[in-house]
């Protein structure tokens, strides 16, 4: 008997338009996925593209704080969410922009969380977005699966860090993307090194990176190596991510945003 393939794709509202969709993923938490999402969106706007972010990390949303956004999303007369807009024009939806208080915990089961991501896609007024970045929760569970099945993702960027367990974690993310037929655009290594501001010497705080070997084994490109930089952390904490000078991602932006 021929196996029936189910189509779980969610269609945008007829009033919305989105060009390319790029997922930012990782096999584990705490590697800087939201930072990469934010900075890639900033690079996109700087190139003149209309840009959006879906904060898909429903239970741990951090995108609004990085951009200094607060308050609640607006709603159109026909009940579509209206994205919050950052100072440079990036359209953002996030659970922290629909909660009564941004410190309220999101205690929802997996299917509800996955449903919210789908709503952010199909029940939001996306006005001629050229590039949509989806900040995904870590791992290979319900929400990443829902995003891959429901949203037409054109490619993903895998974010990682230099620790030894990275090889296994990266391979989990790579294997999931392959099983879902999602193109992998490349790998970004965060917290790659610390550059001394006095002497300029680079220190590998988390040990020697093996990301080049891992990328070679998987046939992937290393898009960027982002240093540990206290000034970057400060600007993110103060909601000023749009004003970070991030030359480490220039090559990635040039390759992906065309």
Short mmCIF file of C-alpha atoms in Angstrom, two decimals:
data_model
loop_
_atom_site.label_atom_id
_atom_site.label_comp_id
_atom_site.label_asym_id
_atom_site.label_seq_id
_atom_site.Cartn_x
_atom_site.Cartn_y
_atom_site.Cartn_z
CA UNK A 1 0.00 0.00 0.00
CA UNK A 2 1.32 3.43 -0.95
CA UNK A 3 2.18 5.58 2.05
CA UNK A 4 0.17 8.80 2.29
CA UNK A 5 2.24 11.92 2.91
CA UNK A 6 0.50 14.53 5.03
CA UNK A 7 0.91 18.22 4.29
CA UNK A 8 1.08 20.21 7.55
CA UNK A 9 1.95 23.51 5.85
CA UNK A 10 0.19 26.57 7.29
CA UNK A 11 -0.71 29.31 4.82
CA UNK A 12 -0.14 32.98 5.50
CA UNK A 13 -3.14 35.23 5.77
CA UNK A 14 -4.11 36.66 2.37
CA UNK A 15 -3.05 40.13 3.55
CA UNK A 16 0.49 38.98 4.38
CA UNK A 17 3.57 38.43 2.25
CA UNK A 18 6.87 36.81 3.28
CA UNK A 19 9.82 36.05 0.99
CA UNK A 20 12.62 33.94 2.46
CA UNK A 21 12.35 32.19 5.84
CA UNK A 22 15.53 31.38 7.77
CA UNK A 23 15.49 29.31 10.95
CA UNK A 24 18.15 29.82 13.62
CA UNK A 25 18.59 26.51 15.46
CA UNK A 26 20.79 24.77 17.98
CA UNK A 27 20.99 21.33 19.51
CA UNK A 28 21.21 22.75 23.04
CA UNK A 29 20.38 25.92 24.94
CA UNK A 30 22.66 28.74 25.99
CA UNK A 31 24.74 29.01 22.83
CA UNK A 32 23.53 32.42 21.61
CA UNK A 33 20.80 31.55 19.13
CA UNK A 34 18.78 34.67 19.93
CA UNK A 35 21.87 36.85 19.55
CA UNK A 36 22.54 35.44 16.08
CA UNK A 37 18.87 35.84 15.14
CA UNK A 38 18.89 39.47 16.25
CA UNK A 39 22.16 40.38 14.55
CA UNK A 40 21.24 38.67 11.27
CA UNK A 41 17.97 40.61 11.27
CA UNK A 42 19.91 43.82 11.86
CA UNK A 43 22.23 42.97 8.94
CA UNK A 44 19.16 42.31 6.78
CA UNK A 45 17.65 45.72 7.50
CA UNK A 46 21.02 47.39 6.90
CA UNK A 47 20.99 45.87 3.41
CA UNK A 48 17.61 47.46 2.74
CA UNK A 49 15.39 44.40 3.21
CA UNK A 50 12.06 44.44 5.01
CA UNK A 51 12.71 42.10 7.91
CA UNK A 52 10.72 40.12 10.46
CA UNK A 53 11.46 37.94 13.49
CA UNK A 54 9.27 35.19 14.89
CA UNK A 55 10.45 34.54 18.44
CA UNK A 56 9.77 30.81 18.38
CA UNK A 57 11.37 30.19 21.77
CA UNK A 58 7.90 30.40 23.32
CA UNK A 59 8.81 29.54 26.92
CA UNK A 60 12.10 31.48 26.95
CA UNK A 61 11.56 34.52 24.73
CA UNK A 62 14.42 37.03 24.71
CA UNK A 63 14.09 38.89 21.41
CA UNK A 64 11.94 41.79 22.74
CA UNK A 65 14.43 42.60 25.51
CA UNK A 66 17.34 42.59 23.06
CA UNK A 67 15.53 45.22 20.96
CA UNK A 68 14.11 47.19 23.88
CA UNK A 69 10.51 46.27 23.02
CA UNK A 70 7.73 46.14 25.62
CA UNK A 71 3.94 46.34 25.82
CA UNK A 72 1.47 44.19 23.93
CA UNK A 73 0.96 43.47 20.24
CA UNK A 74 -1.82 45.29 18.44
CA UNK A 75 -4.70 43.52 16.69
CA UNK A 76 -6.41 44.44 13.41
CA UNK A 77 -10.17 44.64 13.00
CA UNK A 78 -10.16 41.10 11.60
CA UNK A 79 -8.09 39.83 14.54
CA UNK A 80 -4.64 39.56 13.00
CA UNK A 81 -1.71 40.31 15.29
CA UNK A 82 0.24 43.43 14.37
CA UNK A 83 4.00 42.99 14.94
CA UNK A 84 5.93 45.31 17.21
CA UNK A 85 8.43 47.38 15.23
CA UNK A 86 11.99 48.09 16.39
CA UNK A 87 13.79 51.40 15.97
CA UNK A 88 15.26 50.30 12.62
CA UNK A 89 12.02 48.80 11.34
CA UNK A 90 12.27 45.08 12.19
CA UNK A 91 8.84 43.46 12.70
CA UNK A 92 8.73 41.22 15.79
CA UNK A 93 6.24 38.83 17.38
CA UNK A 94 6.96 37.10 20.69
CA UNK A 95 5.12 35.62 23.64
CA UNK A 96 6.60 38.40 25.79
CA UNK A 97 4.51 40.79 23.68
CA UNK A 98 1.22 38.97 24.37
CA UNK A 99 1.60 38.26 28.10
CA UNK A 100 0.14 40.59 30.73
CA UNK A 101 3.59 40.81 32.35
CA UNK A 102 6.85 39.95 30.62
CA UNK A 103 8.00 38.04 33.73
CA UNK A 104 4.95 35.74 33.71
CA UNK A 105 6.02 32.11 33.20
CA UNK A 106 4.75 30.31 30.12
CA UNK A 107 3.53 27.01 31.59
CA UNK A 108 2.05 25.39 28.49
CA UNK A 109 2.24 21.87 27.17
CA UNK A 110 4.06 21.06 23.93
CA UNK A 111 1.06 21.08 21.55
CA UNK A 112 -0.05 24.50 22.85
CA UNK A 113 3.47 25.92 22.45
CA UNK A 114 3.69 24.55 18.92
CA UNK A 115 0.28 26.02 18.13
CA UNK A 116 1.44 29.48 19.18
CA UNK A 117 4.32 29.35 16.70
CA UNK A 118 1.88 28.51 13.93
CA UNK A 119 -0.32 31.43 14.98
CA UNK A 120 2.66 33.78 14.88
CA UNK A 121 3.09 32.74 11.25
CA UNK A 122 -0.46 32.61 9.92
CA UNK A 123 -2.40 34.97 12.21
CA UNK A 124 -0.04 37.94 12.00
CA UNK A 125 -0.12 40.80 9.51
CA UNK A 126 3.27 40.44 7.83
CA UNK A 127 3.59 43.41 5.48
CA UNK A 128 5.83 42.52 2.51
CA UNK A 129 8.62 40.92 4.52
CA UNK A 130 11.69 40.03 2.46
CA UNK A 131 13.49 37.98 5.12
CA UNK A 132 11.87 36.28 8.10
CA UNK A 133 14.12 34.94 10.85
CA UNK A 134 12.70 32.32 13.21
CA UNK A 135 14.45 32.06 16.57
CA UNK A 136 13.78 28.43 17.41
CA UNK A 137 13.88 26.75 20.83
CA UNK A 138 16.87 24.45 21.38
CA UNK A 139 16.75 20.75 20.63
CA UNK A 140 14.76 18.60 18.24
CA UNK A 141 11.36 18.50 19.96
CA UNK A 142 7.80 19.62 19.24
CA UNK A 143 8.38 23.23 18.30
CA UNK A 144 11.30 22.78 15.86
CA UNK A 145 9.35 19.92 14.27
CA UNK A 146 6.26 22.13 14.00
CA UNK A 147 8.24 24.97 12.43
CA UNK A 148 9.83 22.67 9.85
CA UNK A 149 6.46 21.10 8.98
CA UNK A 150 4.26 24.20 9.13
CA UNK A 151 6.40 27.06 7.84
CA UNK A 152 8.19 27.09 4.45
CA UNK A 153 11.72 27.32 5.86
CA UNK A 154 14.21 28.04 3.07
CA UNK A 155 17.25 27.20 5.16
CA UNK A 156 18.68 27.07 8.66
CA UNK A 157 21.73 28.41 10.46
CA UNK A 158 23.05 26.14 13.21
CA UNK A 159 24.47 28.00 16.22
CA UNK A 160 26.97 26.28 18.46
CA UNK A 161 29.82 26.87 20.93
CA UNK A 162 33.34 25.46 21.30
CA UNK A 163 32.84 22.79 24.01
CA UNK A 164 33.76 19.16 23.34
CA UNK A 165 30.17 17.89 23.29
CA UNK A 166 29.46 20.15 20.32
CA UNK A 167 30.12 17.45 17.74
CA UNK A 168 27.22 15.32 18.99
CA UNK A 169 24.91 18.32 19.41
CA UNK A 170 25.61 19.69 15.93
CA UNK A 171 25.04 16.29 14.37
CA UNK A 172 21.62 16.03 16.04
CA UNK A 173 20.58 19.36 14.50
CA UNK A 174 22.09 18.39 11.14
CA UNK A 175 20.34 15.02 11.08
CA UNK A 176 16.97 16.56 11.95
CA UNK A 177 17.30 19.11 9.16
CA UNK A 178 18.24 16.38 6.68
CA UNK A 179 15.29 14.21 7.69
CA UNK A 180 12.99 17.22 7.17
CA UNK A 181 14.65 18.17 3.85
CA UNK A 182 15.64 21.60 5.15
CA UNK A 183 18.80 23.11 3.58
CA UNK A 184 21.57 23.94 6.07
CA UNK A 185 23.10 27.31 5.24
CA UNK A 186 26.04 26.88 7.60
CA UNK A 187 27.27 27.01 11.18
CA UNK A 188 27.94 29.97 13.45
CA UNK A 189 30.17 29.39 16.45
CA UNK A 190 29.42 31.75 19.34
CA UNK A 191 31.76 32.43 22.29
CA UNK A 192 34.55 31.27 20.01
CA UNK A 193 37.34 33.24 21.67
CA UNK A 194 38.12 36.30 23.79
CA UNK A 195 40.34 39.00 22.37
CA UNK A 196 42.30 40.93 24.98
CA UNK A 197 41.56 44.65 24.56
CA UNK A 198 45.09 45.54 25.77
CA UNK A 199 47.36 43.24 23.76
CA UNK A 200 44.99 41.92 21.09
CA UNK A 201 45.86 38.29 21.87
CA UNK A 202 43.07 35.75 21.40
CA UNK A 203 42.25 33.37 24.25
CA UNK A 204 40.10 30.26 23.72
CA UNK A 205 38.16 30.38 26.99
CA UNK A 206 36.19 27.19 26.34
CA UNK A 207 39.14 25.28 24.90
CA UNK A 208 40.27 24.72 21.35
CA UNK A 209 37.48 24.89 18.81
CA UNK A 210 36.82 21.89 16.60
CA UNK A 211 34.11 23.55 14.54
CA UNK A 212 36.14 23.54 11.31
CA UNK A 213 36.66 19.78 11.49
CA UNK A 214 33.01 19.16 12.37
CA UNK A 215 31.85 21.36 9.49
CA UNK A 216 34.18 19.57 7.09
CA UNK A 217 32.90 16.16 8.22
CA UNK A 218 29.31 17.27 7.61
CA UNK A 219 30.05 19.11 4.37
CA UNK A 220 28.99 22.44 5.88
CA UNK A 221 30.39 25.98 5.85
CA UNK A 222 31.46 27.85 8.97
CA UNK A 223 29.70 31.18 8.46
CA UNK A 224 31.17 33.03 11.44
CA UNK A 225 33.07 32.79 14.71
CA UNK A 226 31.70 35.27 17.23
CA UNK A 227 33.97 36.33 20.11
CA UNK A 228 33.09 36.72 23.77
CA UNK A 229 32.58 40.46 24.18
CA UNK A 230 31.25 42.05 27.40
CA UNK A 231 30.20 45.14 25.46
CA UNK A 232 27.91 43.05 23.24
CA UNK A 233 26.33 41.49 26.35
CA UNK A 234 25.78 44.95 27.83
CA UNK A 235 24.11 46.32 24.71
CA UNK A 236 21.81 43.30 24.45
CA UNK A 237 20.84 43.66 28.13
CA UNK A 238 20.06 47.34 27.54
CA UNK A 239 17.91 46.64 24.47
CA UNK A 240 20.45 48.09 22.06
CA UNK A 241 21.19 45.08 19.86
CA UNK A 242 20.45 47.16 16.76
CA UNK A 243 23.47 49.32 17.47
CA UNK A 244 26.06 46.57 17.90
CA UNK A 245 28.90 46.62 15.41
CA UNK A 246 29.10 42.94 14.41
CA UNK A 247 31.70 42.58 11.63
CA UNK A 248 32.01 38.82 12.38
CA UNK A 249 28.65 38.26 10.66
CA UNK A 250 29.32 40.36 7.55
CA UNK A 251 30.39 37.38 5.45
CA UNK A 252 27.38 35.34 6.58
CA UNK A 253 25.07 38.23 5.70
CA UNK A 254 26.67 38.65 2.29
CA UNK A 255 26.30 34.94 1.53
CA UNK A 256 22.72 34.55 2.73
CA UNK A 257 21.04 37.91 2.17
CA UNK A 258 20.93 38.50 -1.58
#
